[in-house]
């Protein structure tokens, strides 16, 4: 639970840093640099762990399936970072950021429904109420922005793209667990992140990212470095949490993301702190307490 909470806070901190960097770095290029730096941070630890794991007698029975496992983990990494981000970017072209964030807050609810449908998790009243309260907390945190964004031109395909991004993240969160039980967390994190970097590098060619790198200022590079290092650590925390807890209990902590971003935006960027953010924090704290109290057995 500590790892899941730390991931929720890390995502919010990365959003604040991204607001600073995105003025100079286009979104796909920023995502590619973010995960490339994260991969480099994880690589030394992943390499050492992978060498030790490959020689382990416990993996002998599954040696013939390692290539299939690698392909599956690569697909999950591409889905978690590449496809999800591409869908979000498309959605944000057609709906407001606050509205997109509210739709994306369905992430834990979709995770719960998908995990239950696959027999990986049991729906209990604690989980369901906790998830619904987390969505309410996110809505409260975003309330002032939702009001101002309502006048903009919204399109159903933008809303659908954001919902598809949340569903992609939910599917990846549920499907990671067999590989996390079979292999150490750090190599899985690094390999999935590498696959996403290759995919994002191809997508970011539309932004001419090789030509843009020389024009990025030192402060922007510092922000990118912070985002990348924190993302490498945060992704490890994320998979570590998924390895030891149910997907829904992990994803519900993403509700900390908008509240963290609001408080850090106020403290670091001098942005106005909405009064609703205080109430949202209380609702989200209640949601996390309800969702993580004794209830469902740990997933298979």
Coordinates of N, CA and C in Angstrom, one line a residue, residues 36-119:
X36 N 12.6 7.1 -21.4 CA 14.0 6.7 -21.7 C 14.9 6.9 -20.5
X37 N 14.7 8.1 -19.8 CA 15.5 8.3 -18.6 C 15.2 7.3 -17.5
X38 N 13.9 7.0 -17.4 CA 13.5 6.0 -16.4 C 14.1 4.7 -16.6
X39 N 14.2 4.3 -17.9 CA 14.8 3.0 -18.3 C 16.3 3.0 -17.9
X40 N 17.0 4.1 -18.2 CA 18.4 4.2 -17.9 C 18.6 4.0 -16.4
X41 N 17.8 4.6 -15.6 CA 17.9 4.5 -14.2 C 17.7 3.1 -13.7
X42 N 16.8 2.4 -14.3 CA 16.5 1.0 -13.9 C 17.5 0.0 -14.4
X43 N 18.1 0.3 -15.5 CA 18.9 -0.7 -16.3 C 20.0 -1.4 -15.4
X44 N 20.8 -0.7 -14.7 CA 21.9 -1.4 -13.9 C 21.3 -2.4 -12.9
X45 N 20.2 -2.0 -12.2 CA 19.6 -2.9 -11.3 C 18.9 -4.1 -12.0
X46 N 18.3 -3.8 -13.1 CA 17.5 -4.8 -13.9 C 18.5 -5.8 -14.4
X47 N 19.7 -5.3 -14.9 CA 20.6 -6.2 -15.5 C 21.2 -7.2 -14.5
X48 N 21.5 -6.7 -13.4 CA 22.1 -7.6 -12.3 C 21.0 -8.6 -11.9
X49 N 19.8 -8.2 -11.7 CA 18.7 -9.1 -11.3 C 18.4 -10.1 -12.4
X50 N 18.4 -9.7 -13.7 CA 18.1 -10.6 -14.8 C 19.1 -11.7 -14.9
X51 N 20.4 -11.3 -14.8 CA 21.5 -12.3 -14.8 C 21.3 -13.4 -13.8
X52 N 21.0 -13.0 -12.6 CA 20.8 -13.9 -11.5 C 19.5 -14.7 -11.7
X53 N 18.5 -14.1 -12.3 CA 17.2 -14.8 -12.5 C 17.3 -15.9 -13.6
X54 N 18.0 -15.5 -14.7 CA 18.1 -16.4 -15.8 C 18.8 -17.7 -15.5
X55 N 19.7 -17.6 -14.5 CA 20.4 -18.8 -14.0 C 19.7 -19.6 -12.9
X56 N 18.5 -19.2 -12.6 CA 17.8 -19.8 -11.4 C 17.2 -21.1 -11.9
X57 N 17.4 -22.2 -11.2 CA 16.7 -23.5 -11.5 C 15.2 -23.4 -11.5
X58 N 14.7 -22.4 -10.7 CA 13.2 -22.3 -10.6 C 12.6 -21.9 -11.9
X59 N 13.3 -21.3 -12.8 CA 12.8 -20.9 -14.1 C 12.9 -21.9 -15.2
X60 N 13.6 -23.0 -14.9 CA 13.8 -24.0 -15.9 C 12.5 -24.5 -16.6
X61 N 11.5 -24.8 -15.8 CA 10.2 -25.3 -16.4 C 9.6 -24.3 -17.4
X62 N 9.9 -23.1 -17.3 CA 9.2 -22.1 -18.2 C 10.2 -21.5 -19.2
X63 N 11.4 -22.1 -19.3 CA 12.4 -21.5 -20.2 C 11.9 -21.4 -21.6
X64 N 11.1 -22.4 -22.1 CA 10.6 -22.4 -23.4 C 9.6 -21.3 -23.7
X65 N 9.0 -20.8 -22.7 CA 8.0 -19.8 -22.8 C 8.5 -18.4 -22.6
X66 N 9.8 -18.2 -22.4 CA 10.3 -16.9 -22.1 C 10.1 -15.9 -23.2
X67 N 10.2 -16.4 -24.5 CA 10.1 -15.4 -25.6 C 8.6 -14.9 -25.6
X68 N 7.7 -15.8 -25.4 CA 6.3 -15.4 -25.3 C 6.0 -14.4 -24.2
X69 N 6.7 -14.7 -23.0 CA 6.6 -13.8 -21.9 C 7.2 -12.4 -22.3
X70 N 8.3 -12.4 -22.9 CA 8.9 -11.1 -23.3 C 8.0 -10.3 -24.3
X71 N 7.4 -11.0 -25.2 CA 6.5 -10.3 -26.1 C 5.3 -9.8 -25.4
X72 N 4.8 -10.6 -24.5 CA 3.6 -10.1 -23.7 C 4.0 -8.9 -22.8
X73 N 5.1 -9.0 -22.2 CA 5.6 -7.8 -21.3 C 5.8 -6.6 -22.1
X74 N 6.4 -6.8 -23.4 CA 6.6 -5.6 -24.2 C 5.3 -5.0 -24.6
X75 N 4.3 -5.9 -24.9 CA 3.0 -5.4 -25.3 C 2.3 -4.6 -24.2
X76 N 2.5 -5.1 -22.9 CA 2.0 -4.4 -21.8 C 2.6 -3.1 -21.6
X77 N 4.0 -3.0 -21.8 CA 4.7 -1.7 -21.6 C 4.2 -0.7 -22.7
X78 N 4.0 -1.2 -23.9 CA 3.6 -0.3 -25.0 C 2.2 0.1 -24.7
X79 N 1.3 -0.8 -24.2 CA 0.0 -0.4 -23.8 C -0.1 0.6 -22.7
X80 N 0.7 0.4 -21.6 CA 0.7 1.2 -20.4 C 1.2 2.6 -20.7
X81 N 2.2 2.8 -21.6 CA 2.8 4.1 -21.8 C 2.5 4.6 -23.2
X82 N 2.7 3.8 -24.2 CA 2.5 4.3 -25.6 C 1.1 4.5 -26.0
X83 N 0.3 3.4 -26.0 CA -1.1 3.5 -26.5 C -1.9 4.4 -25.6
X84 N -1.7 4.2 -24.3 CA -2.5 5.0 -23.3 C -2.2 6.5 -23.5
X85 N -1.0 6.9 -23.6 CA -0.6 8.3 -23.8 C -1.1 8.8 -25.2
X86 N -1.0 8.0 -26.2 CA -1.5 8.4 -27.5 C -3.0 8.7 -27.5
X87 N -3.8 7.8 -26.8 CA -5.2 8.0 -26.6 C -5.5 9.2 -25.8
X88 N -4.8 9.4 -24.7 CA -5.0 10.6 -23.9 C -4.7 11.9 -24.7
X89 N -3.6 11.9 -25.5 CA -3.3 13.1 -26.2 C -4.4 13.4 -27.3
X90 N -4.9 12.3 -27.9 CA -6.0 12.5 -28.9 C -7.2 13.1 -28.2
X91 N -7.5 12.5 -27.0 CA -8.7 12.9 -26.3 C -8.6 14.4 -25.9
X92 N -7.4 14.8 -25.4 CA -7.2 16.2 -24.9 C -7.3 17.2 -26.1
X93 N -7.3 16.7 -27.3 CA -7.5 17.7 -28.4 C -8.9 18.0 -28.6
X94 N -9.8 17.2 -28.0 CA -11.3 17.4 -28.2 C -12.1 17.6 -26.9
X95 N -11.5 17.4 -25.7 CA -12.2 17.7 -24.5 C -11.2 18.4 -23.6
X96 N -11.7 19.1 -22.6 CA -10.9 19.9 -21.6 C -10.1 19.0 -20.7
X97 N -9.0 19.5 -20.2 CA -8.1 18.7 -19.4 C -8.8 18.2 -18.1
X98 N -9.7 19.0 -17.5 CA -10.4 18.6 -16.3 C -11.4 17.5 -16.6
X99 N -12.1 17.7 -17.7 CA -13.1 16.7 -18.0 C -12.4 15.4 -18.3
X100 N -11.2 15.4 -19.0 CA -10.5 14.2 -19.3 C -10.0 13.6 -18.1
X101 N -9.5 14.4 -17.1 CA -9.0 13.8 -15.8 C -10.2 13.1 -15.1
X102 N -11.4 13.7 -15.1 CA -12.5 13.0 -14.5 C -12.9 11.7 -15.1
X103 N -12.9 11.7 -16.5 CA -13.2 10.4 -17.2 C -12.1 9.4 -16.8
X104 N -10.8 9.9 -16.8 CA -9.7 8.9 -16.5 C -9.8 8.4 -15.1
X105 N -10.4 9.1 -14.2 CA -10.6 8.6 -12.8 C -11.4 7.4 -12.7
X106 N -12.0 7.0 -13.8 CA -12.8 5.7 -13.9 C -11.8 4.5 -13.9
X107 N -10.5 4.8 -14.0 CA -9.4 3.8 -14.1 C -9.7 2.7 -13.0
X108 N -9.8 3.0 -11.7 CA -9.9 1.9 -10.7 C -11.2 1.1 -10.9
X109 N -12.3 1.8 -11.2 CA -13.6 1.1 -11.4 C -13.5 0.1 -12.6
X110 N -12.9 0.5 -13.7 CA -12.7 -0.4 -14.8 C -11.8 -1.5 -14.4
X111 N -10.8 -1.2 -13.6 CA -9.9 -2.3 -13.1 C -10.6 -3.3 -12.3
X112 N -11.5 -2.8 -11.4 CA -12.3 -3.8 -10.6 C -13.2 -4.6 -11.4
X113 N -13.9 -4.0 -12.4 CA -14.8 -4.8 -13.2 C -14.1 -5.8 -14.1
X114 N -12.9 -5.4 -14.7 CA -12.2 -6.3 -15.5 C -11.6 -7.4 -14.7
X115 N -11.0 -7.1 -13.6 CA -10.4 -8.1 -12.7 C -11.5 -9.1 -12.3
X116 N -12.7 -8.6 -11.9 CA -13.7 -9.5 -11.5 C -14.2 -10.4 -12.7
X117 N -14.3 -9.8 -13.9 CA -14.7 -10.6 -15.1 C -13.7 -11.7 -15.4
X118 N -12.4 -11.5 -15.1 CA -11.4 -12.5 -15.4 C -11.2 -13.4 -14.2
X119 N -11.9 -13.2 -13.2 CA -11.7 -14.1 -12.0 C -10.5 -13.8 -11.2

